[in-house]
Tab-separated table of C-alpha atoms and ligand atoms in Angstrom:
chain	number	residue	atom	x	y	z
A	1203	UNK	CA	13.335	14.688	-1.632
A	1204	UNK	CA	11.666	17.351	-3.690
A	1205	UNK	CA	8.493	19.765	-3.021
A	1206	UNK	CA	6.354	17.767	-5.735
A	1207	UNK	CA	7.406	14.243	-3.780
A	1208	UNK	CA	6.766	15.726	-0.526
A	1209	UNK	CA	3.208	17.304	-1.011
A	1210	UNK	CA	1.996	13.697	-2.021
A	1211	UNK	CA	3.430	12.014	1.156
A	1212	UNK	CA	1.685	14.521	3.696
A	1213	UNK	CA	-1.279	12.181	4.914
A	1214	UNK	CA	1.197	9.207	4.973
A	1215	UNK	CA	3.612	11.454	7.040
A	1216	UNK	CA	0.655	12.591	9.507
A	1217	UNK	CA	-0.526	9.411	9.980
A	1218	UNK	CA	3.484	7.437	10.656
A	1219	UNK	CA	2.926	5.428	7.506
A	1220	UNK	CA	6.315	6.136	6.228
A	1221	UNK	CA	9.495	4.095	6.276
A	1222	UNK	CA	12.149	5.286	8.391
A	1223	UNK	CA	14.416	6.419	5.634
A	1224	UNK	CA	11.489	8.279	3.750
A	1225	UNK	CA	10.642	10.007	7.294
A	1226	UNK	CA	14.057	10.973	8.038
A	1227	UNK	CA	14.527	12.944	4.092
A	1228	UNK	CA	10.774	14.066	4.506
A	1229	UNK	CA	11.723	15.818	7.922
A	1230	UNK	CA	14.695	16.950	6.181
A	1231	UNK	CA	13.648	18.492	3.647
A	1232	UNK	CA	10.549	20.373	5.961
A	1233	UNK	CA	13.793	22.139	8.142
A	1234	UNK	CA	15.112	23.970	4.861
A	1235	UNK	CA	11.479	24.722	3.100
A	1236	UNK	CA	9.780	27.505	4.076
A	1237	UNK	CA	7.167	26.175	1.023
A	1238	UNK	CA	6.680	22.838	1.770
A	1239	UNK	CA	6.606	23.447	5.914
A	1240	UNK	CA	3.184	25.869	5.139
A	1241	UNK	CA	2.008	23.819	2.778
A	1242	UNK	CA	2.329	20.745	5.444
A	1243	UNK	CA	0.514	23.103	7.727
A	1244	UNK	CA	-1.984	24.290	5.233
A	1245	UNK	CA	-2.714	20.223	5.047
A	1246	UNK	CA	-3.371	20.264	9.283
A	1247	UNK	CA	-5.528	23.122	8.742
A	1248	UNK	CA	-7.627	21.608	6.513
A	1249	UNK	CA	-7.945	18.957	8.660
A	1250	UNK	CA	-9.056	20.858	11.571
A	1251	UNK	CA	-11.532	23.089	9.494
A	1252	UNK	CA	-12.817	19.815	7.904
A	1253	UNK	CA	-13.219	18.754	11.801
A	1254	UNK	CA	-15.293	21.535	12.477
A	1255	UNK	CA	-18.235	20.591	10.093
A	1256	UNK	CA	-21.194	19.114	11.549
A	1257	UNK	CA	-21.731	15.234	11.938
A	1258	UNK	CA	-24.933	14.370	9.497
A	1259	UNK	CA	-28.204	13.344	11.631
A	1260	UNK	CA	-31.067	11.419	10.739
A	1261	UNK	CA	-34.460	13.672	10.551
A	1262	UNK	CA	-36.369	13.967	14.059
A	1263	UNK	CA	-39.381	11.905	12.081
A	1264	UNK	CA	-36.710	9.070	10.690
A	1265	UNK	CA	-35.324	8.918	14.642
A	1266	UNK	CA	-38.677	8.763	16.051
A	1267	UNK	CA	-40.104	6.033	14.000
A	1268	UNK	CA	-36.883	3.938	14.622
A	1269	UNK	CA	-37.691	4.068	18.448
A	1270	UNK	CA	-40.725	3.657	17.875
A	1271	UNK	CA	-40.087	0.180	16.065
A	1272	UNK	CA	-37.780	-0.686	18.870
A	1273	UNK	CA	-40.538	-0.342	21.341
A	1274	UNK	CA	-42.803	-2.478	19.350
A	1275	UNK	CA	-39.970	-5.439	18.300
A	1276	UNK	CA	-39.369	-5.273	22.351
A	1277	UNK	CA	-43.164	-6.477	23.064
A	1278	UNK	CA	-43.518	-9.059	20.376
B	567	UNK	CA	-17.784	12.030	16.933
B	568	UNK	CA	-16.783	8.601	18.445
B	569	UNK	CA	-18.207	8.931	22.095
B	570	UNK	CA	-17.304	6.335	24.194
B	571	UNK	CA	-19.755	3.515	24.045
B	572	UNK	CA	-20.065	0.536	26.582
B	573	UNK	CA	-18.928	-2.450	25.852
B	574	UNK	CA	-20.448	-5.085	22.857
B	575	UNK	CA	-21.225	-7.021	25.852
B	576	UNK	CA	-23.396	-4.678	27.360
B	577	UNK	CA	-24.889	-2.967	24.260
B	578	UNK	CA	-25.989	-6.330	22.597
B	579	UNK	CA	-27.179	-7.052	26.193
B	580	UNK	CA	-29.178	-3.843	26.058
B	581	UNK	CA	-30.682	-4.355	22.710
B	582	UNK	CA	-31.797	-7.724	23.961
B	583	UNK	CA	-33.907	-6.605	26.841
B	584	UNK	CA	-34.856	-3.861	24.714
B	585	UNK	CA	-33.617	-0.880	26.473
B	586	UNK	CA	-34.457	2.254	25.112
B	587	UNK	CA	-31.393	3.857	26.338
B	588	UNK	CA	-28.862	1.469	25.171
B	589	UNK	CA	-30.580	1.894	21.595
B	590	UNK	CA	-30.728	5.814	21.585
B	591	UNK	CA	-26.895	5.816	22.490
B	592	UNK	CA	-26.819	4.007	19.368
B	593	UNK	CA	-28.577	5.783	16.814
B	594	UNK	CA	-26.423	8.806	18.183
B	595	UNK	CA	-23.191	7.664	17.760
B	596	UNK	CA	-23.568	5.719	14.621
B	597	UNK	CA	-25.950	7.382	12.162
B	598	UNK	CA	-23.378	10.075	11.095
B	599	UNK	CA	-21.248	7.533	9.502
B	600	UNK	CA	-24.091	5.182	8.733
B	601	UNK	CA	-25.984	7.623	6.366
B	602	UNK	CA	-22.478	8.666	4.846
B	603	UNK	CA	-21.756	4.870	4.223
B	604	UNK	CA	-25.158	4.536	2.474
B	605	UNK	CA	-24.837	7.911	0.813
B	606	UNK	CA	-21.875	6.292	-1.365
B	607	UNK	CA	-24.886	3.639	-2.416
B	608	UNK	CA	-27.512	5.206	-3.108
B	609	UNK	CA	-28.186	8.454	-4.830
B	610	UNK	CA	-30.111	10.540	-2.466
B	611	UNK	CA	-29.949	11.731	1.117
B	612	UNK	CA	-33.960	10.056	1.864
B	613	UNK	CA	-32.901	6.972	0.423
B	614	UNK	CA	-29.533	7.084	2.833
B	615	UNK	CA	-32.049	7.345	5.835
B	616	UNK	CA	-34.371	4.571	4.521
B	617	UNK	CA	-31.468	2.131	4.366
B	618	UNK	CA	-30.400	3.060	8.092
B	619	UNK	CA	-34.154	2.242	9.083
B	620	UNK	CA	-33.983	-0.853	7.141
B	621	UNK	CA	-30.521	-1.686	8.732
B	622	UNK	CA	-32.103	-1.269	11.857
B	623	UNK	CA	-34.773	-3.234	11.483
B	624	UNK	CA	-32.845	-5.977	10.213
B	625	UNK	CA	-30.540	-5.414	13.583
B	626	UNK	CA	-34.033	-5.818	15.672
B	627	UNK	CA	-34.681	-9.245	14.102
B	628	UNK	CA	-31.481	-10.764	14.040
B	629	UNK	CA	-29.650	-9.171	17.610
B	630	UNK	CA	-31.098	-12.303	19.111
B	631	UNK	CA	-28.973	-14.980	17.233
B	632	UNK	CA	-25.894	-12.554	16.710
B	633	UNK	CA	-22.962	-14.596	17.813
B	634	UNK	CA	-20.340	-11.912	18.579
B	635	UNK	CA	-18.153	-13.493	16.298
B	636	UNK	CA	-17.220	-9.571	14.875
B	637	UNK	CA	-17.496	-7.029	16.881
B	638	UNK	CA	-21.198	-5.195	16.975
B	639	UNK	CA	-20.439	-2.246	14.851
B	640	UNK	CA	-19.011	-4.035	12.117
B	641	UNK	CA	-21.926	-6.389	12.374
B	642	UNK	CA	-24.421	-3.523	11.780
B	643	UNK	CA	-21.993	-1.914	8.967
B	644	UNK	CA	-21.880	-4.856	7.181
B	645	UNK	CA	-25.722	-5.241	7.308
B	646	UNK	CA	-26.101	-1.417	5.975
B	647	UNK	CA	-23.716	-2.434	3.112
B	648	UNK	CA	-25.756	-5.058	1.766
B	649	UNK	CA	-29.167	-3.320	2.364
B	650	UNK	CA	-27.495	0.071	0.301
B	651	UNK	CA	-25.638	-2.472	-2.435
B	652	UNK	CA	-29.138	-3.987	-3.086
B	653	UNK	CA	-31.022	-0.556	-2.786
B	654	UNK	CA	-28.186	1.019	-5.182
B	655	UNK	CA	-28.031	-1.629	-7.960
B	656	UNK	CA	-31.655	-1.123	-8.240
B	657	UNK	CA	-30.973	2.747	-8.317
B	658	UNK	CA	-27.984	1.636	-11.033
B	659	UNK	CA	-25.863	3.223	-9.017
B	660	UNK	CA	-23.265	1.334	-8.033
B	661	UNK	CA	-19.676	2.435	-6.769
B	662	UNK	CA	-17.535	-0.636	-7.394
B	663	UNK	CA	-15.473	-0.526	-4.619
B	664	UNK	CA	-12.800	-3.239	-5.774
B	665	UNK	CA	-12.048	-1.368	-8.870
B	666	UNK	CA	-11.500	1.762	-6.934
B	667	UNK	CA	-7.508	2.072	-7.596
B	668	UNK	CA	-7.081	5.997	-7.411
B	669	UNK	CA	-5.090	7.695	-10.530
B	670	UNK	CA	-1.926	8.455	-9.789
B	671	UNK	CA	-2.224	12.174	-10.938
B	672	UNK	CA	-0.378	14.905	-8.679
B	673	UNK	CA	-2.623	16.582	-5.802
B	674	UNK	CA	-1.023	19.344	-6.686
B	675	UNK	CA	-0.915	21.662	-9.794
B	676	UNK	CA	2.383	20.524	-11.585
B	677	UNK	CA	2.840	24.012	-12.867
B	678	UNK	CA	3.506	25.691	-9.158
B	679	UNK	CA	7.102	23.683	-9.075
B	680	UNK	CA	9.892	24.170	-11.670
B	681	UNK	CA	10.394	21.981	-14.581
B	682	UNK	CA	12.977	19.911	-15.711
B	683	UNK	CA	15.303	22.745	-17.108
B	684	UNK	CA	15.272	24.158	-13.716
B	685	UNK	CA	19.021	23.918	-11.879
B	686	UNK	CA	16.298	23.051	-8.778
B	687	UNK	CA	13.148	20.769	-10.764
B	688	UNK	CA	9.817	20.067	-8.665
B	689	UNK	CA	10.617	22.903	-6.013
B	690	UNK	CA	7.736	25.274	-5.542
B	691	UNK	CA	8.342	28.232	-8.351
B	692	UNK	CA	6.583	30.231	-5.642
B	693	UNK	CA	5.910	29.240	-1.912
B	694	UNK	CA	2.386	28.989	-1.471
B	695	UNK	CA	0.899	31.792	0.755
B	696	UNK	CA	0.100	31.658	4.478
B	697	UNK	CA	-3.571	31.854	5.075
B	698	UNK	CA	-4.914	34.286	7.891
B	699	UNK	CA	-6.659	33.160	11.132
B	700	UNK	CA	-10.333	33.104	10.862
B	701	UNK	CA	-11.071	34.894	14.110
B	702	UNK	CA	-13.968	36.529	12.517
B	703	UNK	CA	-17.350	35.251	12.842
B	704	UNK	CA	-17.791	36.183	9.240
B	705	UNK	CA	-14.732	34.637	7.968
B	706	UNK	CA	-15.061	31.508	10.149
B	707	UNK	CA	-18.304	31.440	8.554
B	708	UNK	CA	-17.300	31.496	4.960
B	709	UNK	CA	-14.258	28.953	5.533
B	710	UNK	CA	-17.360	26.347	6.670
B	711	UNK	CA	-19.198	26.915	3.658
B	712	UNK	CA	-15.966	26.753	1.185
B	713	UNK	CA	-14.548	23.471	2.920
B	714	UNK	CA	-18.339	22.186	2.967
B	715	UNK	CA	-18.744	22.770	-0.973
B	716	UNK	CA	-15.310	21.469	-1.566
B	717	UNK	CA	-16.382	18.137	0.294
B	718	UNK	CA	-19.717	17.962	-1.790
B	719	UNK	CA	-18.026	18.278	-5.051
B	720	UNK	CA	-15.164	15.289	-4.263
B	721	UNK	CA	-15.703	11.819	-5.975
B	722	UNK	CA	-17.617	9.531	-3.546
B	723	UNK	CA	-15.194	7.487	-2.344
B	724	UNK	CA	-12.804	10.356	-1.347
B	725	UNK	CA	-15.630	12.224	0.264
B	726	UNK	CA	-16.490	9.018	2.117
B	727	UNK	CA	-12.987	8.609	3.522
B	728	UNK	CA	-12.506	12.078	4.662
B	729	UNK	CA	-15.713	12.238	6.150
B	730	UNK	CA	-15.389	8.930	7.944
B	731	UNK	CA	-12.152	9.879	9.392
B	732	UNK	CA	-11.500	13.830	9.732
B	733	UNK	CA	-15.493	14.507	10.510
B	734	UNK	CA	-16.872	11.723	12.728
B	735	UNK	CA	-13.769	10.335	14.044
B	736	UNK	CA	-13.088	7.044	12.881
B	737	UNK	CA	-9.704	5.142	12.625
B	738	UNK	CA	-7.762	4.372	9.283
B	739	UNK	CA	-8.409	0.393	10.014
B	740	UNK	CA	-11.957	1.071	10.997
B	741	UNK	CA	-12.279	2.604	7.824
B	742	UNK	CA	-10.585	0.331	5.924
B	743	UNK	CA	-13.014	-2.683	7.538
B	744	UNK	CA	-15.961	-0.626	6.549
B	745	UNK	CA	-15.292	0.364	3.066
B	746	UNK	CA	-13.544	-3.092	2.640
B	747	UNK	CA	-10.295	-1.558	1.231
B	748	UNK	CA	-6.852	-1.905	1.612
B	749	UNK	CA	-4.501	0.917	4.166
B	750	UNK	CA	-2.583	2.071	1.170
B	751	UNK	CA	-6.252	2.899	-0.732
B	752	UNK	CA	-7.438	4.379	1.639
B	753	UNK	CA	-4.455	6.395	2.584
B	754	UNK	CA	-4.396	7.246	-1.111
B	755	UNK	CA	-8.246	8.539	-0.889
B	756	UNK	CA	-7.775	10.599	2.178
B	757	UNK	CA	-5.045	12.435	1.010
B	758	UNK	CA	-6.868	13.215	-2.594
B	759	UNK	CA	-9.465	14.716	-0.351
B	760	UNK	CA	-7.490	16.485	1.690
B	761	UNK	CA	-5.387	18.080	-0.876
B	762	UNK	CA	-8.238	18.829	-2.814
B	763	UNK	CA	-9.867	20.562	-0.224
B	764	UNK	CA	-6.794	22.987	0.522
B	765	UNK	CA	-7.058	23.633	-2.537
B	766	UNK	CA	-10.462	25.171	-2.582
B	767	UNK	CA	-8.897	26.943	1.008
B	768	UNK	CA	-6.198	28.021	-0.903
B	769	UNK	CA	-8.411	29.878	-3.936
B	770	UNK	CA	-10.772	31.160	-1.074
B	771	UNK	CA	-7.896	32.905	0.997
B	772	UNK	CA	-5.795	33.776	-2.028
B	773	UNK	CA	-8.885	35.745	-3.769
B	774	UNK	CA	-11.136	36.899	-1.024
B	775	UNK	CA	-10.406	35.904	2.424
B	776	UNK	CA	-6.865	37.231	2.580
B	777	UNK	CA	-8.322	40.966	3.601
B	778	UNK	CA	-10.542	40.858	6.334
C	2754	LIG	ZN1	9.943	21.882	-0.436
């Protein structure tokens, strides 16, 4: 396996998509590159960075009106 | 974040009977991903809230004769979808989701690994750089609003992927139900994202991160 094969099989590697003969030369090929092994954890990091962003929310006024349509449906 | 919820049983129970609680528990846990499902719709943030309200009204009418044939949440998604698909095509903006096979270009810049004439082709010419810890406030800071701007500027459909699963938590198959697209596309999609947003890491540490 090379570096440019391996960068594009990172997510499929993280996530045990791989076959077991593509696994076996990815892991390989992480023990003798210094390269690709930061760049694999450069991928994680992003991850977890990614992870730290907020979830969205709907505005107070959008979340108040829903419940307040819930209460209403409810006595119908 | 996926907090655990009670059971279908109970929640469609709840909404039933109308219980407030059951529905706020709801609204909670769902509208991250709900707005970011619309978002891909529709072209503005407002108009991604005024399909969720929509969605849930539709929820209110029909919760009543929902057979539990799927399981609630996909239900509810699958409402949103149509409610945003209509709303969108009526905004012409549409993001054909069938026709969504991802280019097969490299995540990575071909020119970091050697070329052909290279005794060792497509190894990195240079190993790319480890990035300092963001213990700093400042820098912690600055890494939020690089990764943030790197999401905003993907294509949709990556940015809904790596939203769905790296922000609020959801599985590869519940994403793949939701966006109605195969494992492999949506493998494909996450990993453009991801890549894409080291990248931006990589040009933020490598120019003005790497000092402090
Ligand atoms: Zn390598």
């Amino acid at each position: 396996m090379t570096c440019a094969e391996l960068v594009e099989l990172v997510t499929a590697f993280l996530e045990g998509a791989l076959d077991n003969e593509t696994e076996r030369r990815f892991q390989d090929h992480l023990e003798i590159c210094d390269g690709c092994e930061t760049y694999v954890e450069q991928l994680r990091r992003t991850i977890e960075e990614v992870g730290k962003l907020p979830p969205e929310s709907l505005s107070d006024e959008a979340r108040d009106r829903l419940l307040d349509a819930f209460r209403s449906f409810r006595t119908d | 974040m996926a907090t655990a919820l009670p059971s279908d049983e109970v929640l469609i129970a709840g909404l039933r009977a109308g219980d407030e609680e059951t529905f706020a528990r709801l609204l909670d846990g769902w509208s991250s991903s709900m707005l970011r499902l619309a978002r891909t719709f529709v072209s503005t943030a407002a108009s991604a809230e005024e399909v969720v309200q929509d969605t849930w009204l539709a929820v209110f009418q029909s919760i009543g004769t929902f057979e539990g044939r799927s399981a609630l949440q996909t239900w509810v998604y699958r409402i949103l979808v149509n409610i945003a698909r209509k709303r969108g095509a009526r905004e012409q903006r549409t993001v054909p989701w069938t026709s969504l096979v991802p280019d097969g270009d490299p995540t990575v810049d071909p020119s970091r690994f050697r070329g052909p004439e290279d005794p060792d082709p497509d190894h990195w010419r240079a190993f790319p750089e480890r990035w300092p810890t963001t213990e700093s406030e400042v820098l912690a800071h600055e890494v939020r609003a690089t990764v943030a701007a790197a999401i905003d500027g993907l294509p949709p459909r990556q940015r809904v992927v790596l939203t769905l699963r790296d922000i609020d938590g959801h599985s590869a198959d519940d994403v793949c139900a939701l966006l109605e697209i195969t494992t492999a596309n949506q493998r494909v999609l996450l990993h453009r994202a991801r890549a894409a947003v080291r990248s931006h890491l990589e040009r933020y540490f490598t120019t003005t991160g790497g000092d402090s």
